[in-house]
Short mmCIF file of C-alpha atoms and ligand atoms in Angstrom, two decimals:
data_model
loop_
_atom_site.label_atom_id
_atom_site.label_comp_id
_atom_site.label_asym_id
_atom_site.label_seq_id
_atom_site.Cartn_x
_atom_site.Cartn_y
_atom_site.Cartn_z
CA UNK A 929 65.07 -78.39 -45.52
CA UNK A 930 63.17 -78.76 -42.25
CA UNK A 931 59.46 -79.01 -42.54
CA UNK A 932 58.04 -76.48 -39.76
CA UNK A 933 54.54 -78.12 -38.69
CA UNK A 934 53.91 -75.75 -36.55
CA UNK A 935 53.78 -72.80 -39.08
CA UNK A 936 50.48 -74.41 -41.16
CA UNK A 937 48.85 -75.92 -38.02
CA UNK A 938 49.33 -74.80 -34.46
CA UNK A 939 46.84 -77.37 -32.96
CA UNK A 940 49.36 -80.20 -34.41
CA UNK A 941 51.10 -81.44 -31.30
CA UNK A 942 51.85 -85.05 -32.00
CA UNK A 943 53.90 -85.90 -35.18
CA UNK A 944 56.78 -88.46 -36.75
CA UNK A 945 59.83 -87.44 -37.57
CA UNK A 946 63.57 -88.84 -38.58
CA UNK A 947 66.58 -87.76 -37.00
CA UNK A 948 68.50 -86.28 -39.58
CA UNK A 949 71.97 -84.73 -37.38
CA UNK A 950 72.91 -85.61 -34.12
CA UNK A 951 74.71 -82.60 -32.38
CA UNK A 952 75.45 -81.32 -29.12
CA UNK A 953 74.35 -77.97 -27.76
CA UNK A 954 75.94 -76.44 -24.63
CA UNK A 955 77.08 -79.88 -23.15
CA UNK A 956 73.68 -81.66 -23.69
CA UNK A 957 72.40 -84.20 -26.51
CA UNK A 958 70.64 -82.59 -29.10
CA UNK A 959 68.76 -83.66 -32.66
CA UNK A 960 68.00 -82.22 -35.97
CA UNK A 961 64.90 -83.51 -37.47
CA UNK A 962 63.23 -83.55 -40.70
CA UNK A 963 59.68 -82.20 -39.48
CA UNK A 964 58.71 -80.80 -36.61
CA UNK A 965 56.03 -79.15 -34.61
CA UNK A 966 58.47 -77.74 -32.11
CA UNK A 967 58.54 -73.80 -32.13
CA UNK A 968 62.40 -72.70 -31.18
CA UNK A 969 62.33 -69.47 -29.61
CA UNK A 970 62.72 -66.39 -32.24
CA UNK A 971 60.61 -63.55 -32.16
CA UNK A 972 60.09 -62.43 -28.52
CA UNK A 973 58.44 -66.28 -28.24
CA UNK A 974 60.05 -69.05 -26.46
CA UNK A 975 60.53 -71.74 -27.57
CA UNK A 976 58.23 -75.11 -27.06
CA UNK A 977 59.05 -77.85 -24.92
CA UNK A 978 57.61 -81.56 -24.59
CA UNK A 979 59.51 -85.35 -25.95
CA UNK A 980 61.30 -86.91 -28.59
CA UNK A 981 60.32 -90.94 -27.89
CA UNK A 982 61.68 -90.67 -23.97
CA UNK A 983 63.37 -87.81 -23.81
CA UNK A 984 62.61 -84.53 -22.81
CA UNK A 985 62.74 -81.66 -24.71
CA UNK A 986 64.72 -78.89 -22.97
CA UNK A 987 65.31 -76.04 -25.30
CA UNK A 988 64.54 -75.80 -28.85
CA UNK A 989 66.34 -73.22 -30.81
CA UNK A 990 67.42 -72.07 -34.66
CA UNK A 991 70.92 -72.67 -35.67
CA UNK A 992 71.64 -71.62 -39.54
CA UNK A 993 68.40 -72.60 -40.55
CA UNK A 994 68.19 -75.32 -38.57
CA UNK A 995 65.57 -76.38 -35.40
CA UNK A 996 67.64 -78.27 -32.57
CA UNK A 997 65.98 -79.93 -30.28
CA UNK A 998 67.99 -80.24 -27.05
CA UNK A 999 67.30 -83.32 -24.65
CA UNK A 1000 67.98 -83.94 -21.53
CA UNK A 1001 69.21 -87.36 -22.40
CA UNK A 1002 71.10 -89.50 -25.51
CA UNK A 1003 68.38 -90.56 -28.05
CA UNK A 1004 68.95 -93.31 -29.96
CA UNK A 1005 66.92 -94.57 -32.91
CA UNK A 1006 66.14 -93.20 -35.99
CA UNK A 1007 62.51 -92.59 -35.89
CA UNK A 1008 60.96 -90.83 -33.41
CA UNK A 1009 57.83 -89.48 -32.08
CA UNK A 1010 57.23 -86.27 -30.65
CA UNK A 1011 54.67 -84.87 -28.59
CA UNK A 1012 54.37 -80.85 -27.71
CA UNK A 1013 53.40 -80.18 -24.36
CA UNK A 1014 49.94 -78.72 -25.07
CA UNK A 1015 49.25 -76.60 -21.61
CA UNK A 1016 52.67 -74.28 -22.42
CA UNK A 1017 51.94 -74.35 -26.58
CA UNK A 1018 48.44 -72.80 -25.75
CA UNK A 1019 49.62 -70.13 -23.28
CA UNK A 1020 52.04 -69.13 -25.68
CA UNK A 1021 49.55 -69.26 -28.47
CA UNK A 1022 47.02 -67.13 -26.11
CA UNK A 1023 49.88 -64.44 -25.33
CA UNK A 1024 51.26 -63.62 -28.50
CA UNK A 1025 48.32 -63.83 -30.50
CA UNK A 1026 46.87 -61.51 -27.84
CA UNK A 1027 50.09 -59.46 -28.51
CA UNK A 1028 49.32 -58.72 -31.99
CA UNK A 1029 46.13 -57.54 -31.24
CA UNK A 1030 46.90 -55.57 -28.64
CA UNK A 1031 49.76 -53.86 -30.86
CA UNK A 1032 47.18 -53.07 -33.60
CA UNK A 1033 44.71 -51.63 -30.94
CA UNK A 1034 47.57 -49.37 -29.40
CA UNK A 1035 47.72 -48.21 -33.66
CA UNK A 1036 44.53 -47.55 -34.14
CA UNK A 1037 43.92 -45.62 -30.51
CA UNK A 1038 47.08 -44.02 -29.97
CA UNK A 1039 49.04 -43.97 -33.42
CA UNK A 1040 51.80 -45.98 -31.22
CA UNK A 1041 53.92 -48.83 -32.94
CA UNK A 1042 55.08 -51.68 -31.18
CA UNK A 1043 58.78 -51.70 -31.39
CA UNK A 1044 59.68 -54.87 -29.54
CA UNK A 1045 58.30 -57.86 -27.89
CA UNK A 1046 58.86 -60.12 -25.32
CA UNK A 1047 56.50 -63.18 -24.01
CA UNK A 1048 57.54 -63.59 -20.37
CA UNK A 1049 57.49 -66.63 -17.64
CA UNK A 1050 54.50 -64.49 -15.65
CA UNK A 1051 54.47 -61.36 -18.13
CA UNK A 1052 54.59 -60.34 -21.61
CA UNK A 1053 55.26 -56.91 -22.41
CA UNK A 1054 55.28 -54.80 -25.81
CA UNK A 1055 57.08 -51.44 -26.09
CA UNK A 1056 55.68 -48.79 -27.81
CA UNK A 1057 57.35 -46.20 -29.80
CA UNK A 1058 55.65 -43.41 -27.88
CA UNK A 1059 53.94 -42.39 -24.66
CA UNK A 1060 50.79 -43.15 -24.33
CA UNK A 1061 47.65 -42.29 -21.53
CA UNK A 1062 46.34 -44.03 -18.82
CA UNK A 1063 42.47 -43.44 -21.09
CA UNK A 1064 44.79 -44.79 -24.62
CA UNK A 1065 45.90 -47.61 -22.43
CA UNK A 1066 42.04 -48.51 -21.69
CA UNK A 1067 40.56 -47.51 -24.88
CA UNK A 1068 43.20 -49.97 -26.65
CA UNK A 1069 42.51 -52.61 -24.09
CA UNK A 1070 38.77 -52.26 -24.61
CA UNK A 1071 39.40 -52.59 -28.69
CA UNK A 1072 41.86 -55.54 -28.24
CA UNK A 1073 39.08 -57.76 -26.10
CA UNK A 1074 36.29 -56.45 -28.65
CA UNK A 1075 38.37 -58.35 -31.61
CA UNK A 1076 38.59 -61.07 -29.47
CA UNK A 1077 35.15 -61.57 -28.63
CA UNK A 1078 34.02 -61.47 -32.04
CA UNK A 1079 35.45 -64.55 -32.72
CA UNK A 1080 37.04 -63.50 -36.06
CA UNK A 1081 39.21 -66.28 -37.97
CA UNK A 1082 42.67 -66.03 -37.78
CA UNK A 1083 44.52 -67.11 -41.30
CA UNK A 1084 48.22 -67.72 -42.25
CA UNK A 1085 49.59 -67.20 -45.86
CA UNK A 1086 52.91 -67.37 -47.49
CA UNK A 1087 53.51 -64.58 -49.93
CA UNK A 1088 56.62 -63.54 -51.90
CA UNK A 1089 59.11 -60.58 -50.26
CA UNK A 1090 57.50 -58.35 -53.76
CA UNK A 1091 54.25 -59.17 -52.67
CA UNK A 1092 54.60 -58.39 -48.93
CA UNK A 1093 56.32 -55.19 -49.64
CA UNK A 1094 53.22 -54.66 -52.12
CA UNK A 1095 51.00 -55.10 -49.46
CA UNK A 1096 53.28 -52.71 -46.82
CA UNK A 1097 54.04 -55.53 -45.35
CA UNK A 1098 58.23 -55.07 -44.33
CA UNK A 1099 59.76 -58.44 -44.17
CA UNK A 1100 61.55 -59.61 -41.27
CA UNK A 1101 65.34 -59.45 -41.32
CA UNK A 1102 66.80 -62.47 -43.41
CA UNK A 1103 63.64 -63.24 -44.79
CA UNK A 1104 64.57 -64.11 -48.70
CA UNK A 1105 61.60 -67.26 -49.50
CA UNK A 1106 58.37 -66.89 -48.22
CA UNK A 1107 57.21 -63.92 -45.89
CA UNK A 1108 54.77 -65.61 -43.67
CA UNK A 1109 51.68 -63.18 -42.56
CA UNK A 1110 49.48 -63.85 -39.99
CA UNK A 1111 45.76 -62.45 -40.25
CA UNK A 1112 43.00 -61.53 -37.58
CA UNK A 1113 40.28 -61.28 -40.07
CA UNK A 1114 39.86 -57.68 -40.95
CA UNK A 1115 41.47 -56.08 -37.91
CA UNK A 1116 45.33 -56.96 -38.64
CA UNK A 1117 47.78 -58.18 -40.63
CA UNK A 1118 51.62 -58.96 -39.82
CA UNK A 1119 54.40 -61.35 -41.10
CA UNK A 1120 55.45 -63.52 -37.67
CA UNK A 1121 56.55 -66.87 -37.72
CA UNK A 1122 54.66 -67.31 -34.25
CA UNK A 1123 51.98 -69.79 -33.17
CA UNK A 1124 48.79 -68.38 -33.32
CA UNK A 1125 44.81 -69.69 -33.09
CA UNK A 1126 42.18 -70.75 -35.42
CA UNK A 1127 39.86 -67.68 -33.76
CA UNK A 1128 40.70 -64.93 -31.70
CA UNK A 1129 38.76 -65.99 -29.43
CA UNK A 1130 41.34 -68.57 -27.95
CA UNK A 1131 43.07 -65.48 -26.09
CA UNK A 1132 40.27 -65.46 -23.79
CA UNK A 1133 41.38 -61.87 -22.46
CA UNK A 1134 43.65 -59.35 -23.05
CA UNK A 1135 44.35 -57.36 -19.80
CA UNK A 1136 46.65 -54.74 -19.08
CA UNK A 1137 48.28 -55.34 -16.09
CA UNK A 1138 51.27 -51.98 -16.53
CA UNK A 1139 51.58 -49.02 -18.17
CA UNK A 1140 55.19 -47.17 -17.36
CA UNK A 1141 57.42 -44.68 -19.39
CA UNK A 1142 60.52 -46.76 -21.13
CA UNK A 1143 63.24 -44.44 -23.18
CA UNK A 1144 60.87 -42.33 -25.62
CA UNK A 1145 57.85 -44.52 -25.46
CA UNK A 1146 55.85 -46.31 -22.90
CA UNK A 1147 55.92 -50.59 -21.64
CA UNK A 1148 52.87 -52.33 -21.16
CA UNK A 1149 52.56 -54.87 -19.46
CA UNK A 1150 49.68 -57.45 -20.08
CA UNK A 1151 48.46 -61.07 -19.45
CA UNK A 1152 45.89 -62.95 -21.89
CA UNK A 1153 43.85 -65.96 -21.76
CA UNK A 1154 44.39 -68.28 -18.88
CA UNK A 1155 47.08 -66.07 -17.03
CA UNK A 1156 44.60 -63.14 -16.55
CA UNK A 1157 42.44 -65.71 -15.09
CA UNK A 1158 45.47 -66.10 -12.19
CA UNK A 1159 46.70 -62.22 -12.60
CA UNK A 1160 42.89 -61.46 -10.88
CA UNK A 1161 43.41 -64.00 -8.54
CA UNK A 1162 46.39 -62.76 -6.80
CA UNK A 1163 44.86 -59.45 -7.17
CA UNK A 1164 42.09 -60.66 -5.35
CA UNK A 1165 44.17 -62.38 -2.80
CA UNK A 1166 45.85 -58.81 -1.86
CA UNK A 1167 42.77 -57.12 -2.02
CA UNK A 1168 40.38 -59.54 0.50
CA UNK A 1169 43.36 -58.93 2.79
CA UNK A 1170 43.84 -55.54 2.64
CA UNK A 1171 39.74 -54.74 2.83
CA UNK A 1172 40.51 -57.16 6.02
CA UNK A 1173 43.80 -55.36 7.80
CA UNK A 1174 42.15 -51.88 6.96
CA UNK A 1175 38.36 -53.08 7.74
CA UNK A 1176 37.27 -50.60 5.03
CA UNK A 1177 35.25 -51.97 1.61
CA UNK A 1178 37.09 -52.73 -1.81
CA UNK A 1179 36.01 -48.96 -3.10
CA UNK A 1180 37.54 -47.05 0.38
CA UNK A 1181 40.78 -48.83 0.32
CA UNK A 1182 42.71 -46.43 -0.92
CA UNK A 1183 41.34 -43.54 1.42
CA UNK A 1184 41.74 -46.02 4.38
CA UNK A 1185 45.58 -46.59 3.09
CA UNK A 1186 46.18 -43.22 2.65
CA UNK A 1187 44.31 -42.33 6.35
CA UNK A 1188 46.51 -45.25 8.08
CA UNK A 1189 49.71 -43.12 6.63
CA UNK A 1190 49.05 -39.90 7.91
CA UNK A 1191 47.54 -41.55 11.27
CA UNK A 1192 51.04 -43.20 11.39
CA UNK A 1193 52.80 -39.87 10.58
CA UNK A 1194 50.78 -38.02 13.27
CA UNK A 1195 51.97 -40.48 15.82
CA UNK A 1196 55.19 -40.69 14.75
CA UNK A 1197 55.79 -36.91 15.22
CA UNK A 1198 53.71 -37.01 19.01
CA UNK A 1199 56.11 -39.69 19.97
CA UNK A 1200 59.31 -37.48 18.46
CA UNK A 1201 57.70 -34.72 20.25
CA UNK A 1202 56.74 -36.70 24.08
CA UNK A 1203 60.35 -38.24 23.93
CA UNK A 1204 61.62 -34.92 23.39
CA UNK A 1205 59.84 -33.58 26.76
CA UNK A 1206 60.65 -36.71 28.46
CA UNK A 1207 64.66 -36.54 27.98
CA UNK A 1208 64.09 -32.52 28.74
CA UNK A 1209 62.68 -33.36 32.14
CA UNK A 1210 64.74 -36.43 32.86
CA UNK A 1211 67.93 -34.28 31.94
CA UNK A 1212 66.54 -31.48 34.44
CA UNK A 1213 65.92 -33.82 37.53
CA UNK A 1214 69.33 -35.28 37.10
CA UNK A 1215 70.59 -31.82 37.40
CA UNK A 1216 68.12 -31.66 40.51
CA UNK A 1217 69.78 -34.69 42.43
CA UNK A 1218 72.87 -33.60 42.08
CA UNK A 1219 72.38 -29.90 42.64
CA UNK A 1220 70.16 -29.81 45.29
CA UNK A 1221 66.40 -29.13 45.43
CA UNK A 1222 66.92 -25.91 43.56
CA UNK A 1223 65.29 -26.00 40.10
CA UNK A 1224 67.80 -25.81 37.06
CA UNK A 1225 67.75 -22.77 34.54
CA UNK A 1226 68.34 -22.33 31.46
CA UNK A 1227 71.81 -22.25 31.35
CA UNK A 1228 73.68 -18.25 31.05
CA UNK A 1229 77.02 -17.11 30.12
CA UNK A 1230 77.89 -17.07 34.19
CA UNK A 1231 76.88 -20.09 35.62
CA UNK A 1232 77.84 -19.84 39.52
CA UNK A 1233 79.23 -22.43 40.95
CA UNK A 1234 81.58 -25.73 39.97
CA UNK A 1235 80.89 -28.02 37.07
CA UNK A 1236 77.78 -30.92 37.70
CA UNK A 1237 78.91 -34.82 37.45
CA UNK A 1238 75.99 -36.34 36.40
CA UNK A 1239 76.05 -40.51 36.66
CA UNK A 1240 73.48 -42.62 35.49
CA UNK A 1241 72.29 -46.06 34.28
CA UNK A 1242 68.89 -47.24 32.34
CA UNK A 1243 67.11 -50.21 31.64
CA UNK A 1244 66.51 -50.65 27.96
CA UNK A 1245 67.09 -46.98 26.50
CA UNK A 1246 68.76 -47.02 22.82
CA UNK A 1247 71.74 -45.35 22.43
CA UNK A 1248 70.21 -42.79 20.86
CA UNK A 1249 68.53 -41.34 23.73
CA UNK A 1250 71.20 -41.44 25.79
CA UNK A 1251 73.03 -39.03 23.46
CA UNK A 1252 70.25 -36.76 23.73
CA UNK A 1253 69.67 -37.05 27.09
CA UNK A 1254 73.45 -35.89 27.45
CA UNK A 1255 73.39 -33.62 25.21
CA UNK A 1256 70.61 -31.67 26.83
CA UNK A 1257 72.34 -32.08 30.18
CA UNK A 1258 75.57 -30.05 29.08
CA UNK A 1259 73.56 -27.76 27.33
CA UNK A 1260 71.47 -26.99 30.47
CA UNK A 1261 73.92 -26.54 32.72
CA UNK A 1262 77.77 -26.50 33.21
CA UNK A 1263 78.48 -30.73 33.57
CA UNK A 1264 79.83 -33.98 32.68
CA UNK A 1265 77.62 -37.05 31.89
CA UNK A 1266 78.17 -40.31 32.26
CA UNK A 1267 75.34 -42.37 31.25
CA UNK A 1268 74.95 -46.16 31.01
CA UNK A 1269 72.21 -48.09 29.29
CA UNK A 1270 71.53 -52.02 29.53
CA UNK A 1271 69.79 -52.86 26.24
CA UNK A 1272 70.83 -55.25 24.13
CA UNK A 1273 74.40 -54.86 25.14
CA UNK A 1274 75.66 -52.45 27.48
CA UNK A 1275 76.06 -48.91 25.85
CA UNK A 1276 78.17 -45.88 27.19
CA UNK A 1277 77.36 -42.16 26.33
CA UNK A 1278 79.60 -39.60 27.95
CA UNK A 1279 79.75 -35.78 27.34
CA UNK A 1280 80.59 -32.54 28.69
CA UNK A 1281 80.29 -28.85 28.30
CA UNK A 1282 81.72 -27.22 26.37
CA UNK A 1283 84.71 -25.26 28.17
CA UNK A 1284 85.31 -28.46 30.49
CA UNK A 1285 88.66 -29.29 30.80
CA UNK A 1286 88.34 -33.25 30.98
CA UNK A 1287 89.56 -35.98 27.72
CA UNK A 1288 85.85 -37.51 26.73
CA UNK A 1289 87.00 -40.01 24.63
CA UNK A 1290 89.80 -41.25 26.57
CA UNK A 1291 87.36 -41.37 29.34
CA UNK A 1292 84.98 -43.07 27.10
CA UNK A 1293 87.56 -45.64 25.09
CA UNK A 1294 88.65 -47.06 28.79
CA UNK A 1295 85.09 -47.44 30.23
CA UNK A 1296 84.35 -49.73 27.02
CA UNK A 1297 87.48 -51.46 26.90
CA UNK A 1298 86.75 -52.39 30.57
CA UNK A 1299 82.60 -53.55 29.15
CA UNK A 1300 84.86 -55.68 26.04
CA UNK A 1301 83.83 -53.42 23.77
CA UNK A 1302 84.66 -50.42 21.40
CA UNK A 1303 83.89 -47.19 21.04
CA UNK A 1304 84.79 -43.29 19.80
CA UNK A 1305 83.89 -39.78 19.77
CA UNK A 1306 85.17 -36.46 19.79
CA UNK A 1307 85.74 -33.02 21.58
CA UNK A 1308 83.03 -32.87 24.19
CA UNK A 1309 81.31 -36.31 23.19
CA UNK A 1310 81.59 -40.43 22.85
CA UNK A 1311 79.99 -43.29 22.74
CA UNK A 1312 80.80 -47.06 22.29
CA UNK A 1313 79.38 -50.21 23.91
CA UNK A 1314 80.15 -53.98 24.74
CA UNK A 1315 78.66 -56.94 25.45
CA UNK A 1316 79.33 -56.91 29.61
CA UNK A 1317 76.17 -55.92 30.98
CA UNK A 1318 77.29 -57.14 34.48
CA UNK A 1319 80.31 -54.68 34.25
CA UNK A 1320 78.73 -51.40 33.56
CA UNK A 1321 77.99 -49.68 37.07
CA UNK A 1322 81.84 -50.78 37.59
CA UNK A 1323 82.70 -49.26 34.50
CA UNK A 1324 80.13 -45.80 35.29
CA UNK A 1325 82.57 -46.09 38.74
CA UNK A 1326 85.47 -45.89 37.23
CA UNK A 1327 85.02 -42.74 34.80
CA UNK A 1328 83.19 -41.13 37.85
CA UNK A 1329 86.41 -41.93 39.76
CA UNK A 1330 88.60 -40.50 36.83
CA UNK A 1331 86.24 -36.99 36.39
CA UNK A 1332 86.60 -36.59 40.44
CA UNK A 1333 90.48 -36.91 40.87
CA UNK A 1334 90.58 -34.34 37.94
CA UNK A 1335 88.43 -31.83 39.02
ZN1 ZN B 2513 53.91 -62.29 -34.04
#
C-alpha cells in the first residue's frame, strides 16, 4: 500500500520513491509509486504538481486506492526523486486550512454547516446549508482571522471509524481503516485527508470576498493567505481609478457613482426631449417650403387643398430620425415623404398619410434596389438602405418622379 507523506507532514516536499506500476492516464505517461508526498486532488483540493527525476508532474489523481502521478514525459528508471512545487503546496495549504476555519466560524455564528467545498484557481468557495447575513458573514470572518492570529497548533491523528463516530466525528464515504482528523487546537475538529499547517497562523488571512444566495443556503466566496494579499490589490487598482475618473475620495465613491447615473439619465431624457423639438420643427419647415410661407397646423379632419411631397436629404442623421421625422410630417399634414440620409451608408425612409393612395414600399424597394441595397415596410411606411451614397439624390429623383406622375 502507498505510503501518503503528505498526510503526517505537509512541509515534506522532497522525498525518494520506487516506481512500482507504470500506466497510462488519458494518453500521457503516468507512475505509481511506493511513497509519496504528492496530494491527488479529492476533497474539493487539487491536486499537487512539481517532478519525478525530469519530468513534470501534470495531474496527480486516486485510482482504486492508488496515487498516479501523470507526466508530461516517459520516465525511465526505477528510483526516483520527487520534488513538490512548494509556492502552489502552500497556497493550497493556506486555502483549505483557512476553509476549515472559516466553516467552523460560520457554526458557531450562524448555526450554518458547510455542505461542500471547492478550492479554486483565483477563488475558493464553501456552501452553506442556510442563508446567512451580511453582519453573520462579518462576525464569522472576524472569528475565523481571530483563530488564526492566535497561532494555535494544528494536529493530525488517525483514529478508528468506532472511535470517530465516538467522538461525532462521521467518516468520510469509503473510509473503512483509519479516519484521519485534522485539529485547530481547541476551535475545530474534522476528518480531511487535506494538507494543512503546523499553526494557523500560516493562513495569513481569511477574507471574504462574496456572499450570494445558492439553492437553500448561501456561497461564500473567500481568499486566504497570500491571495488576499493580491484580492486587495486589484481592489485597490479599481478603486485609485475610480476615486480618479469620478474625482471624489475613496468614502464618496459610491454617491459620486450613483450622482454620475442620474446626471447621465437627466441628459439622456433632455436630449430625447431637444431631438424631439428639433424633428417637430424640422418636419414643420419642410411643410413650410413646400407650402408656401403660410405656417402649418395641426393637422384636422378637412385639410384643404392637395396632398404635400416632401423631398429631402441629410448629412449624417440615423435612420431612426428619419422615421420620426416622417412620421411627424404625415401626421402634421396631408403628404408623402421621401427622405434620404448619408451616414454610414445611404438610408431611405419614405411614408405617407394615411388615406394616400400611393404603394410605399414598392416606391421604397426600387429606390434601394437602385442605392444596391435592401429594404421593406408596410402600409403607409418603409425603409431600407445601401451602400451608394453617390446615388441617393438620383434615387430621391426617381420616387419624386414616380409620386408626381401618380398624383
Ligand atoms: Zn479539509
Amino acid at each position: 500500500m502507498i505510503q501518503r507523506l503528505f498526510l503526517t507532514d505537509s512541509r515534506l516536499l522532497e522525498f525518494d520513491a520506487t516506481v512500482v506500476a507504470r500506466r497510462e492516464h488519458q494518453g500521457r505517461p503516468a507512475v505509481v509509486l511506493d511513497r509519496t508526498a504528492f496530494y491527488a486532488e479529492s476533497g474539493g483540493q487539487p491536486w499537487d504538481t512539481g517532478t519525478l527525476g525530469e519530468a513534470r508532474v501534470v495531474a496527480v489523481v486516486e485510482d482504486g486506492g492508488d496515487v498516479v502521478h501523470v507526466l508530461d514525459r516517459p520516465m525511465t528508471g526505477d528510483r526516483v526523486k520527487g520534488r513538490v512545487d512548494a509556492g502552489r503546496r502552500r497556497d493550497h495549504v493556506q486555502q483549505h486550512h483557512g476553509q476549515h476555519l472559516l466553516s467552523k466560524a460560520f457554526v458557531e455564528v450562524a448555526r450554518a454547516e458547510t455542505i461542500a467545498f471547492h478550492l479554486g484557481t483565483e477563488v475558493t468557495t464553501i456552501d452553506l446549508d442556510r442563508p446567512v447575513t451580511g453582519d453573520q458573514a462579518r462576525e464569522a470572518e472576524r472569528r475565523a482571522n481571530e483563530i488564526v492570529w492566535e497561532a494555535r497548533p494544528v494536529r493530525v491523528e488517525t483514529l478508528s471509524v468506532a472511535e470517530a463516530r465516538a467522538q461525532g466525528l462521521e467518516p468520510p464515504d469509503g473510509v473503512e481503516a483509519g479516519v484521519r482528523v485534522v485539529e485547530a487546537a481547541g476551535f475545530d475538529r474534522q476528518p480531511c485527508g487535506g494538507t494543512h499547517p503546523a499553526t494557523t497562523a500560516e493562513v495569513g488571512v481569511v477574507l471574504l470576498t462574496a456572499l450570494e444566495k445558492y439553492k437553500a443556503g448561501t456561497r461564500v466566496s473567500f481568499v486566504c493567505g497570500h491571495r488576499a494579499l493580491d484580492a486587495m490589490a486589484r481592489r485597490r487598482d479599481v478603486l485609485d481609478r475610480l476615486v480618479s475618473t469620478l474625482s471624489a475620495p475613496l468614502d464618496e465613491l459610491p454617491a459620486a457613482a450613483q450622482k454620475a447615473k442620474d446626471d447621465l439619465a437627466t441628459a439622456e431624457r433632455q436630449s430625447r426631449s431637444l431631438l424631439e423639438r428639433a424633428l417637430e420643427g424640422e418636419a414643420r419647415r419642410l411643410l413650410d417650403d413646400v407650402r408656401g410661407a403660410d405656417p402649418v397646423p395641426v393637422r384636422s379632419a378637412a385639410e384643404p387643398g392637395p396632398p404635400a411631397l416632401v423631398v429631402a436629404a441629410y448629412d449624417g442623421w440615423p435612420p431612426n430620425d428619419l422615421r420620426v421625422l416622417a412620421q411627424r410630417l404625415v401626421a402634421l399634414a396631408p403628404c408623402v415623404a421621401l427622405l434620404g440620409s448619408r451616414a454610414d451608408k445611404a438610408h431611405l425612409v419614405f411614408a405617407q398619410s394615411e388615406g394616400l393612395p400611393h404603394d410605399v414600399p414598392a416606391l421604397l424597394k426600387a429606390a434601394v434596389e437602385h442605392l444596391g441595397g435592401r429594404g421593406g415596410g408596410r402600409g403607409n411606411l418603409a425603409q431600407g438602405g445601401g451602400d451608394r451614397l453617390d446615388l441617393l439624390d438620383e434615387a430621391l429623383g426617381r420616387a419624386r418622379d414616380a409620386v408626381r406622375a401618380r398624383a
